[in-house]
């Protein structure tokens, strides 16, 4: 059972945990993200000695489990980060998680790309529209995206070429991708 | 076109979803122990995923990965431990619930089955009791024999007393009027009238079916007439005493009115007491008829059964016929039919009547 569940996607695990009250599915999901949860919590444990890992992690898991049953979760990583930040920032308050508009745009395009993988006509159409959106992007962003995604250049290569820090480079790339997504979506609306 | 294709596919790559970094991918990426393709994928994901990028930054600031590994192990164990027992308990609970449900269904089934069996057996038993041979009922009714006869005897005496006068009369009212008016004319007719009546009575006996209403009214009339008779007698005696000088002509008319008055009752009564009245079978039969006509069917049935078992000849047939009628009016069609059939089998005088009754049932 455990073995079968680990092969399922996040979405499937969430729906199982919700509809069938399947604690095992929930456990597999938590297990899948536990190392990331630990990694992002370690700095807080270091900086705040009053935080006990034996208390923090179970409490975090409980909170995640509670919100898993009630909230809309498009992307587990965003949701997890939000809950963790909320817990560390204000342990007494339970801040609900709302996926961002940009996040939903990205998710929408990702789903379209996913579906197009098996449909050649859709795929051709999608490629044409994406290239059109890419053309309308500003020259800098266009160059960045082309280099990173299409020419397979690593962070290290790009930082060396542009002289930007990795942090900066990443945020620029993220912003450019966001703009591209928005252009693509608007293009879709205009059509 | 062909040269474009790989480039085209790469455009889609911008928006392809990539899973978060796995537990050992993170340290390997930090140490640069990834292939170019894998590294590129990780970096693509890192651009989008804040969680993974935060985790990467946090780990890079740590001196070693021991703590990360340690905590991760502990957390995973914790998750496993908290999930496993629950799921096991859940499974056990589900299983026991299923079993209980099965047991409940079984008990319901058996309860329903037993109730059904009980109802069925009661029904069958009742049917059996109803259809039991008459032996028991007869045995129960036998001890009553004497009392029945007594009843019959006590019920009849009035009648028998009145019957001793063979003289008939059309109706008490007319006789009362006629006593004074035609004293002399009557005596001559007496004998012929008596003969006629005897013939009529015999005919009626053969019919064997007497109307209860008529009987009752006649009985009543008889009682009335007896009273009147007594009153008339008293009056007549008074008259007699007054008119003693000429007794013969007077006495005759006197006696005749009496006879006339007494006459009405004899009609029904004679059936019972007429020459054949000696026969106890007929006696019993009449008594049963009276009960039947009074509506006391059970009593009547008892009597008829006794006649059937004790007597012989045409009374058995008649009794059976009446039994069948009693059963029919009680609503016991099966028994009634059986009786009618027996009557038919006896091939007697009532065969046709029984056949008709059977056909109409």
Coordinates of C-alpha atoms in Angstrom, one line a residue:
Chain A
X1 CA 0.0 0.0 0.0
X2 CA 2.7 2.4 1.1
X3 CA 4.6 1.5 -2.0
X4 CA 1.7 2.2 -4.3
X5 CA 0.8 5.5 -2.6
X6 CA 4.3 6.9 -3.0
X7 CA 4.0 6.7 -6.8
X8 CA 0.9 8.9 -6.8
X9 CA 0.9 12.6 -7.5
X10 CA 0.4 15.2 -4.8
X11 CA -3.1 16.0 -6.2
X12 CA -4.2 12.4 -6.0
X13 CA -2.9 12.0 -2.5
X14 CA -4.7 15.1 -1.3
X15 CA -8.0 14.0 -2.8
X16 CA -7.6 10.6 -1.2
X17 CA -6.8 12.2 2.2
X18 CA -9.9 14.3 1.8
X19 CA -12.6 12.2 0.3
X20 CA -11.7 8.8 1.8
X21 CA -10.1 10.2 5.0
X22 CA -7.1 8.1 4.1
X23 CA -4.5 8.7 6.8
X24 CA -2.0 6.7 4.9
X25 CA -2.2 9.0 1.8
X26 CA -1.8 12.0 4.1
X27 CA 1.2 10.3 5.7
X28 CA 2.8 9.7 2.4
X29 CA 2.3 13.3 1.4
X30 CA 3.9 14.6 4.6
X31 CA 6.7 12.1 4.2
X32 CA 7.4 13.4 0.7
X33 CA 7.9 17.0 1.9
X34 CA 9.3 16.3 5.3
X35 CA 12.9 16.9 4.4
X36 CA 12.0 20.3 2.9
X37 CA 10.0 21.2 6.0
X38 CA 13.0 20.3 8.1
X39 CA 15.4 22.3 5.9
X40 CA 13.3 25.5 6.0
X41 CA 12.7 25.2 9.7
X42 CA 16.3 24.6 10.8
X43 CA 17.3 28.3 10.5
X44 CA 14.5 29.2 12.9
X45 CA 15.5 26.5 15.3
X46 CA 19.0 27.8 15.3
X47 CA 18.0 31.5 15.7
X48 CA 15.3 30.9 18.3
X49 CA 16.6 28.6 21.1
X50 CA 13.2 28.5 22.8
X51 CA 11.8 26.5 19.9
X52 CA 11.9 22.7 20.6
X53 CA 12.0 20.5 17.5
X54 CA 10.0 17.9 19.4
X55 CA 7.2 20.3 19.7
X56 CA 7.6 22.3 16.5
X57 CA 7.4 19.5 14.0
X58 CA 4.4 17.6 15.5
X59 CA 2.6 20.9 15.8
X60 CA 3.4 21.8 12.2
X61 CA 2.2 18.4 11.0
X62 CA -1.0 18.8 12.9
X63 CA -1.6 22.2 11.4
X64 CA -0.9 20.9 8.0
X65 CA -3.2 18.0 8.4
X66 CA -6.0 20.2 9.6
X67 CA -5.7 22.6 6.7
X68 CA -5.3 19.8 4.2
X69 CA -8.9 18.8 4.8
X70 CA -10.4 22.3 4.4
X71 CA -8.3 24.4 2.0
X72 CA -7.8 24.6 -1.7
X73 CA -4.3 23.4 -2.5
X74 CA -3.0 23.9 -6.1
X75 CA 0.6 23.4 -5.3
X76 CA 1.7 21.6 -2.2
X77 CA 5.0 23.5 -2.0
X78 CA 3.3 26.9 -1.8
X79 CA 0.8 25.7 0.7
X80 CA 3.5 24.1 2.9
X81 CA 5.7 27.2 2.9
X82 CA 2.7 29.4 3.8
X83 CA 1.7 27.2 6.7
X84 CA 5.3 27.0 7.9
X85 CA 5.8 30.7 7.7
X86 CA 2.5 31.3 9.5
X87 CA 3.3 28.9 12.2
X88 CA 6.8 30.3 12.8
X89 CA 5.6 33.9 12.6
X90 CA 2.4 33.7 14.6
X91 CA 2.0 30.3 16.3
X92 CA -1.2 31.3 17.9
X93 CA -2.9 32.4 14.8
X94 CA -4.0 30.1 12.0
X95 CA -3.7 32.1 8.7
X96 CA -5.6 30.5 5.9
X97 CA -3.8 29.9 2.6
X98 CA -5.0 31.4 -0.6
X99 CA -3.1 30.6 -3.9
X100 CA -2.0 33.7 -5.7
X101 CA -3.3 34.9 -9.0
X102 CA 0.1 34.5 -10.7
X103 CA 0.3 31.0 -9.2
X104 CA -3.0 30.1 -10.7
X105 CA -1.9 31.5 -14.1
X106 CA 1.2 29.4 -14.1
X107 CA -0.7 26.4 -12.9
X108 CA -3.2 26.8 -15.8
X109 CA -0.4 27.0 -18.4
X110 CA 1.3 24.0 -16.9
X111 CA -1.9 22.0 -17.1
X112 CA -2.3 23.0 -20.7
X113 CA 1.2 22.0 -21.5
X114 CA 0.7 18.7 -19.7
X115 CA -2.4 17.9 -21.7
X116 CA -0.8 19.0 -25.0
X117 CA 1.8 16.3 -24.5
X118 CA -0.5 13.7 -26.0
X119 CA -2.2 15.9 -28.6
X120 CA -0.1 17.0 -31.6
X121 CA -2.6 19.6 -32.8
X122 CA -2.9 21.3 -29.4
X123 CA 0.8 21.1 -29.0
X124 CA 1.5 22.9 -32.3
X125 CA -1.0 25.5 -31.4
X126 CA 0.5 26.0 -28.0
X127 CA 4.0 26.2 -29.4
X128 CA 3.0 28.9 -31.8
X129 CA 1.2 31.0 -29.2
X130 CA 4.1 30.6 -26.7
X131 CA 6.6 31.8 -29.3
X132 CA 4.3 34.7 -30.1
X133 CA 4.2 35.6 -26.4
X134 CA 7.9 35.2 -26.2
X135 CA 8.4 37.7 -29.1
X136 CA 6.4 40.3 -27.3
X137 CA 8.5 40.0 -24.1
X138 CA 11.1 42.7 -23.5
X139 CA 14.6 42.1 -25.0
X140 CA 16.3 41.5 -21.6
X141 CA 13.7 39.0 -20.4
X142 CA 13.6 37.4 -23.7
X143 CA 17.3 36.9 -23.7
X144 CA 17.3 35.6 -20.2
X145 CA 14.6 33.1 -20.8
X146 CA 16.1 31.9 -24.1
X147 CA 19.5 31.4 -22.5
X148 CA 18.2 29.7 -19.4
X149 CA 15.5 27.5 -20.8
X150 CA 16.3 27.0 -24.4
X151 CA 20.1 27.0 -24.3
X152 CA 20.2 25.0 -21.0
X153 CA 22.6 27.4 -19.3
X154 CA 23.0 26.8 -15.6
X155 CA 22.8 29.4 -12.8
X156 CA 26.6 29.3 -12.6
X157 CA 27.0 30.1 -16.3
X158 CA 24.5 32.9 -16.2
X159 CA 25.9 34.5 -13.0
X160 CA 29.3 34.4 -14.5
X161 CA 28.1 36.0 -17.8
X162 CA 25.9 38.7 -16.3
X163 CA 27.7 39.3 -13.0
X164 CA 24.4 39.1 -11.1
X165 CA 24.1 37.1 -7.8
X166 CA 22.2 33.8 -7.9
X167 CA 19.5 35.3 -5.8
X168 CA 19.0 38.2 -8.2
X169 CA 19.2 36.0 -11.3
X170 CA 16.5 33.8 -9.9
X171 CA 14.2 36.6 -9.1
X172 CA 14.7 38.1 -12.6
X173 CA 14.0 34.7 -14.2
X174 CA 10.9 34.3 -12.1
X175 CA 9.7 37.7 -13.0
X176 CA 10.3 37.1 -16.7
X177 CA 8.5 33.9 -16.5
X178 CA 5.6 35.6 -14.8
X179 CA 5.4 38.2 -17.5
X180 CA 5.5 35.6 -20.2
X181 CA 2.6 33.7 -18.5
X182 CA 0.6 36.9 -18.3
X183 CA 1.3 37.7 -21.9
X184 CA 0.3 34.3 -22.9
X185 CA -2.9 34.3 -21.0
X186 CA -3.8 37.8 -22.3
X187 CA -3.1 36.6 -25.8
X188 CA -5.5 33.8 -25.1
X189 CA -8.2 36.2 -24.1
X190 CA -7.6 38.4 -27.2
X191 CA -7.1 35.8 -29.7
Chain B
X1 CA 10.8 22.8 -40.1
X2 CA 12.7 19.8 -38.9
X3 CA 15.5 21.9 -37.5
X4 CA 13.0 24.0 -35.7
X5 CA 11.4 21.1 -34.0
X6 CA 13.7 20.6 -31.0
X7 CA 13.7 24.3 -30.4
X8 CA 9.9 24.3 -30.5
X9 CA 9.7 21.6 -28.0
X10 CA 12.0 23.5 -25.7
X11 CA 9.5 26.4 -25.6
X12 CA 7.1 24.1 -23.9
X13 CA 9.7 23.2 -21.4
X14 CA 9.4 26.7 -19.9
X15 CA 6.1 25.8 -18.4
X16 CA 6.5 22.2 -17.6
X17 CA 5.8 21.2 -14.0
X18 CA 8.7 19.6 -12.2
X19 CA 8.5 17.9 -8.8
X20 CA 10.1 19.3 -5.8
X21 CA 13.6 18.3 -4.9
X22 CA 13.9 14.9 -3.3
X23 CA 15.6 14.2 0.0
X24 CA 19.0 13.4 -1.4
X25 CA 18.8 15.7 -4.4
X26 CA 19.2 18.7 -2.2
X27 CA 22.7 17.9 -0.7
X28 CA 23.9 16.5 -4.0
X29 CA 23.0 19.7 -5.8
X30 CA 24.8 21.6 -3.2
X31 CA 27.9 19.5 -3.6
X32 CA 27.6 19.6 -7.4
X33 CA 27.2 15.9 -7.8
X34 CA 24.4 16.0 -10.4
X35 CA 24.4 15.4 -14.1
X36 CA 24.0 18.4 -16.4
X37 CA 20.4 17.4 -17.3
X38 CA 19.4 16.8 -13.7
X39 CA 21.0 20.0 -12.5
X40 CA 19.2 21.9 -15.2
X41 CA 15.9 20.4 -14.1
X42 CA 16.6 21.2 -10.5
X43 CA 17.5 24.8 -11.4
X44 CA 14.3 25.1 -13.5
X45 CA 12.3 24.0 -10.5
X46 CA 14.3 26.3 -8.1
X47 CA 13.2 29.3 -10.2
X48 CA 9.6 28.6 -9.5
X49 CA 9.6 26.9 -6.1
X50 CA 10.1 29.1 -3.1
X51 CA 10.0 26.2 -0.8
X52 CA 12.9 24.4 -2.4
X53 CA 14.9 27.6 -2.9
X54 CA 14.4 28.5 0.8
X55 CA 15.4 25.0 1.8
X56 CA 18.5 25.2 -0.4
X57 CA 19.5 28.6 1.1
X58 CA 19.0 27.3 4.6
X59 CA 21.0 24.2 4.1
X60 CA 23.8 26.2 2.5
X61 CA 24.1 28.3 5.6
X62 CA 24.3 25.2 7.8
X63 CA 27.8 23.8 8.4
X64 CA 26.9 20.2 7.8
X65 CA 23.9 18.2 6.7
X66 CA 23.9 16.0 9.8
X67 CA 21.2 17.9 11.5
X68 CA 19.1 18.0 8.4
X69 CA 19.5 14.3 8.0
X70 CA 18.8 13.6 11.6
X71 CA 15.7 15.7 11.8
X72 CA 14.4 14.4 8.6
X73 CA 14.8 10.8 9.8
X74 CA 13.0 11.6 13.0
X75 CA 10.2 13.4 11.3
X76 CA 9.7 10.7 8.8
X77 CA 9.7 8.1 11.6
X78 CA 7.2 10.2 13.5
X79 CA 4.9 10.5 10.5
X80 CA 5.1 6.7 9.9
X81 CA 4.4 6.0 13.5
X82 CA 1.5 8.3 13.7
X83 CA -0.1 7.0 10.5
X84 CA 0.5 3.2 10.8
X85 CA -1.3 2.5 14.1
X86 CA -4.2 4.7 13.0
X87 CA -4.6 3.0 9.7
X88 CA -4.3 -0.4 11.4
X89 CA -6.9 0.5 13.9
X90 CA -9.1 1.8 11.2
X91 CA -8.8 -1.4 9.3
X92 CA -9.6 -3.5 12.3
X93 CA -12.6 -1.3 13.1
X94 CA -13.9 -1.6 9.5
X95 CA -13.5 -5.3 9.6
X96 CA -15.3 -5.7 12.9
X97 CA -18.1 -3.4 11.7
X98 CA -18.6 -5.6 8.7
X99 CA -18.7 -8.7 10.8
X100 CA -21.1 -7.2 13.1
X101 CA -23.3 -6.1 10.3
X102 CA -23.3 -9.7 8.9
X103 CA -24.2 -11.0 12.3
X104 CA -27.0 -8.5 12.6
X105 CA -28.4 -9.6 9.3
X106 CA -28.2 -13.2 10.3
X107 CA -30.1 -12.6 13.5
X108 CA -32.7 -10.6 11.7
X109 CA -33.1 -13.4 9.2
X110 CA -33.5 -16.1 11.9
X111 CA -36.0 -14.0 13.8
X112 CA -38.1 -13.4 10.7
X113 CA -37.8 -17.1 9.8
X114 CA -39.0 -18.2 13.3
X115 CA -41.9 -15.8 13.3
X116 CA -42.9 -17.0 9.9
X117 CA -42.7 -20.6 11.1
X118 CA -44.7 -19.8 14.2
X119 CA -47.5 -18.1 12.2
X120 CA -47.5 -21.0 9.7
X121 CA -47.8 -23.6 12.4
X122 CA -50.5 -21.8 14.2
X123 CA -52.4 -21.5 11.0
X124 CA -52.0 -25.2 10.2
X125 CA -53.0 -26.2 13.7
X126 CA -56.1 -24.1 13.5
X127 CA -57.0 -25.6 10.2
X128 CA -56.5 -29.1 11.6
X129 CA -58.6 -28.4 14.7
X130 CA -61.4 -27.1 12.5
X131 CA -61.4 -30.0 10.2
X132 CA -61.1 -32.6 12.9
X133 CA -63.6 -35.5 12.8
X134 CA -66.8 -34.9 14.7
X135 CA -66.0 -37.8 17.1
X136 CA -64.7 -35.4 19.8
X137 CA -67.5 -33.0 19.5
X138 CA -70.0 -35.8 19.6
X139 CA -68.3 -37.3 22.7
X140 CA -68.5 -33.9 24.3
X141 CA -72.2 -33.6 23.5
X142 CA -73.2 -37.1 24.6
X143 CA -73.5 -36.5 28.3
X144 CA -75.9 -33.7 27.6
X145 CA -78.4 -36.3 26.1
X146 CA -80.6 -36.4 29.0
X147 CA -80.8 -32.8 29.6
X148 CA -81.6 -32.2 25.9
X149 CA -84.4 -34.6 26.1
X150 CA -85.6 -32.9 29.2
X151 CA -85.4 -29.6 27.5
X152 CA -87.4 -31.0 24.6
X153 CA -89.8 -32.5 26.9
X154 CA -90.3 -29.3 28.9
X155 CA -90.5 -27.3 25.8
X156 CA -93.3 -29.4 24.3
X157 CA -95.8 -30.2 27.0
X158 CA -97.8 -27.1 26.5
X159 CA -98.2 -28.2 23.0
X160 CA -99.0 -31.7 23.7
X161 CA -101.7 -30.7 26.1
X162 CA -103.3 -28.7 23.5
X163 CA -102.9 -31.3 20.9
X164 CA -105.1 -33.7 22.5
X165 CA -108.0 -31.9 21.0
X166 CA -108.2 -33.0 17.4
X167 CA -110.6 -30.2 16.6
X168 CA -109.3 -27.5 14.3
X169 CA -110.4 -23.9 13.8
X170 CA -109.3 -21.4 11.1
X171 CA -108.3 -18.6 13.5
X172 CA -108.9 -17.6 17.1
X173 CA -110.5 -14.3 16.3
X174 CA -113.1 -15.8 14.1
X175 CA -113.8 -18.5 16.5
X176 CA -114.3 -16.0 19.3
X177 CA -116.9 -14.3 17.2
X178 CA -118.3 -17.6 16.0
X179 CA -118.9 -19.1 19.4
X180 CA -121.9 -17.0 20.1
X181 CA -123.2 -16.7 16.5
X182 CA -123.1 -20.3 15.2
X183 CA -123.2 -22.7 18.0
X184 CA -125.1 -25.4 16.2
X185 CA -123.6 -25.4 12.8
X186 CA -120.1 -26.5 13.8
X187 CA -120.6 -29.9 15.4
X188 CA -121.4 -31.6 12.1
X189 CA -118.2 -30.5 10.4
X190 CA -115.9 -31.5 13.2
X191 CA -115.0 -35.0 12.0
X192 CA -114.4 -34.1 8.4
X193 CA -112.3 -31.2 9.4
X194 CA -110.3 -33.4 11.7
X195 CA -109.7 -35.9 8.9
X196 CA -108.6 -33.2 6.6
X197 CA -106.2 -31.9 9.1
X198 CA -104.7 -35.3 9.6
X199 CA -104.1 -35.5 5.9
X200 CA -102.5 -32.1 5.8
X201 CA -100.3 -32.9 8.7
X202 CA -99.0 -36.0 7.1
X203 CA -98.2 -34.0 4.0
X204 CA -96.3 -31.5 6.0
X205 CA -94.4 -34.1 7.8
X206 CA -93.2 -35.4 4.5
X207 CA -91.9 -32.0 3.7
X208 CA -89.9 -32.0 6.8
X209 CA -89.0 -28.4 6.6
X210 CA -91.0 -26.2 8.8
X211 CA -90.8 -22.4 8.7
X212 CA -89.6 -21.1 12.0
X213 CA -91.5 -17.9 11.8
X214 CA -94.7 -19.6 11.3
X215 CA -94.0 -22.0 14.0
X216 CA -93.1 -19.2 16.4
X217 CA -96.1 -17.2 15.6
X218 CA -98.2 -20.3 15.9
X219 CA -96.7 -21.1 19.3
X220 CA -97.5 -17.6 20.4
X221 CA -101.0 -17.9 19.0
X222 CA -101.3 -21.1 20.9
X223 CA -100.3 -19.5 24.1
X224 CA -102.7 -16.6 23.4
X225 CA -105.5 -18.9 22.5
X226 CA -104.9 -20.9 25.7
X227 CA -105.3 -17.8 27.7
X228 CA -108.3 -16.8 25.8
X229 CA -109.5 -20.3 26.2
X230 CA -109.2 -20.0 29.9
X231 CA -111.0 -16.7 29.8
X232 CA -113.7 -18.0 27.5
X233 CA -114.1 -21.1 29.6
X234 CA -114.7 -18.9 32.7
X235 CA -117.2 -16.8 30.8
X236 CA -118.9 -19.8 29.4
X237 CA -119.2 -21.5 32.7
X238 CA -120.7 -18.3 34.1
X239 CA -123.1 -18.4 31.2
X240 CA -123.7 -22.0 31.7
X241 CA -124.6 -21.5 35.3
X242 CA -127.0 -18.8 34.2
X243 CA -128.6 -20.9 31.5
X244 CA -128.6 -24.3 33.1
X245 CA -132.2 -25.0 32.2
X246 CA -131.3 -25.8 28.6
X247 CA -127.9 -27.4 28.9
X248 CA -127.5 -29.5 25.8
X249 CA -127.8 -27.0 23.1
X250 CA -125.7 -24.6 25.2
X251 CA -122.9 -27.0 26.0
X252 CA -122.3 -28.1 22.5
X253 CA -121.7 -24.6 21.2
X254 CA -119.5 -24.0 24.2
X255 CA -117.3 -27.0 23.7
X256 CA -117.0 -26.3 20.0
X257 CA -115.7 -22.7 20.4
X258 CA -113.2 -24.2 22.8
X259 CA -112.2 -26.7 20.4
X260 CA -112.0 -24.1 17.7
X261 CA -109.9 -21.8 19.8
X262 CA -107.6 -24.6 20.6
X263 CA -107.3 -25.6 17.1
X264 CA -104.8 -23.2 15.7
X265 CA -101.9 -24.4 17.8
X266 CA -102.3 -28.0 16.9
X267 CA -101.3 -27.4 13.3
X268 CA -97.6 -27.0 14.0
X269 CA -97.6 -29.0 17.2
X270 CA -99.2 -32.1 15.6
X271 CA -96.2 -32.5 13.5
X272 CA -94.3 -33.3 16.6
X273 CA -96.9 -35.3 18.4
X274 CA -98.8 -37.0 15.6
X275 CA -98.7 -40.7 15.4
X276 CA -95.0 -40.8 14.5
X277 CA -94.2 -38.5 17.4
X278 CA -93.5 -41.6 19.4
X279 CA -90.4 -41.9 17.4
X280 CA -87.6 -40.2 19.4
X281 CA -85.7 -39.4 16.2
X282 CA -88.4 -37.1 15.1
X283 CA -88.4 -35.6 18.5
X284 CA -84.8 -34.9 18.3
X285 CA -85.1 -33.6 14.8
X286 CA -87.8 -31.2 15.7
X287 CA -85.8 -29.9 18.7
X288 CA -82.8 -29.4 16.5
X289 CA -85.0 -27.6 14.0
X290 CA -86.2 -25.3 16.7
X291 CA -82.7 -24.5 17.7
X292 CA -81.7 -23.9 14.1
X293 CA -84.6 -21.5 13.6
X294 CA -83.8 -19.7 16.7
X295 CA -80.3 -19.1 15.3
X296 CA -78.5 -21.3 17.8
X297 CA -76.6 -23.1 15.1
X298 CA -74.0 -24.8 17.3
X299 CA -76.6 -26.4 19.4
X300 CA -78.6 -27.4 16.3
X301 CA -75.4 -28.9 14.8
X302 CA -74.9 -31.0 17.9
X303 CA -78.4 -32.3 17.7
X304 CA -78.2 -33.1 14.1
X305 CA -75.0 -34.9 14.6
X306 CA -76.5 -37.0 17.3
X307 CA -79.4 -37.8 15.1
X308 CA -77.0 -38.8 12.4
X309 CA -75.0 -41.1 14.7
X310 CA -77.9 -42.6 16.6
X311 CA -80.9 -42.9 14.4
X312 CA -81.4 -44.5 11.0
X313 CA -83.5 -44.2 7.9
X314 CA -84.7 -40.9 6.4
X315 CA -83.9 -38.9 9.5
X316 CA -80.2 -39.4 9.0
X317 CA -80.5 -38.0 5.5
X318 CA -82.6 -35.1 6.7
X319 CA -80.2 -34.4 9.6
X320 CA -77.3 -34.4 7.2
X321 CA -79.1 -32.0 4.9
X322 CA -79.9 -29.7 7.8
X323 CA -76.3 -30.0 9.0
X324 CA -75.1 -28.9 5.6
X325 CA -77.4 -25.9 5.7
X326 CA -76.2 -25.0 9.2
X327 CA -72.6 -25.2 8.1
X328 CA -73.4 -23.1 5.1
X329 CA -75.0 -20.4 7.2
X330 CA -72.0 -20.6 9.6
X331 CA -69.7 -19.9 6.6
X332 CA -68.0 -23.3 6.7
X333 CA -68.3 -24.0 3.0
X334 CA -66.0 -27.0 3.0
X335 CA -68.0 -28.9 5.6
X336 CA -71.3 -27.9 4.0
X337 CA -70.2 -29.2 0.7
X338 CA -69.0 -32.4 2.2
X339 CA -72.4 -32.9 3.9
X340 CA -74.3 -32.1 0.7
X341 CA -72.2 -34.6 -1.1
X342 CA -72.9 -37.2 1.5
X343 CA -76.6 -36.5 1.2
X344 CA -76.3 -37.0 -2.5
X345 CA -74.5 -40.2 -2.0
X346 CA -77.3 -41.5 0.2
X347 CA -79.5 -41.2 -2.9
X348 CA -82.6 -40.4 -0.9
X349 CA -85.5 -38.0 -1.3
X350 CA -83.3 -35.0 -0.6
X351 CA -80.8 -35.8 -3.3
X352 CA -82.1 -33.2 -5.7
X353 CA -82.3 -30.5 -3.2
X354 CA -78.8 -31.2 -2.0
X355 CA -77.5 -31.3 -5.6
X356 CA -79.1 -27.9 -6.2
X357 CA -77.7 -26.5 -3.0
X358 CA -74.2 -27.8 -3.9
X359 CA -74.4 -26.4 -7.4
X360 CA -75.4 -23.0 -6.1
X361 CA -72.6 -22.8 -3.5

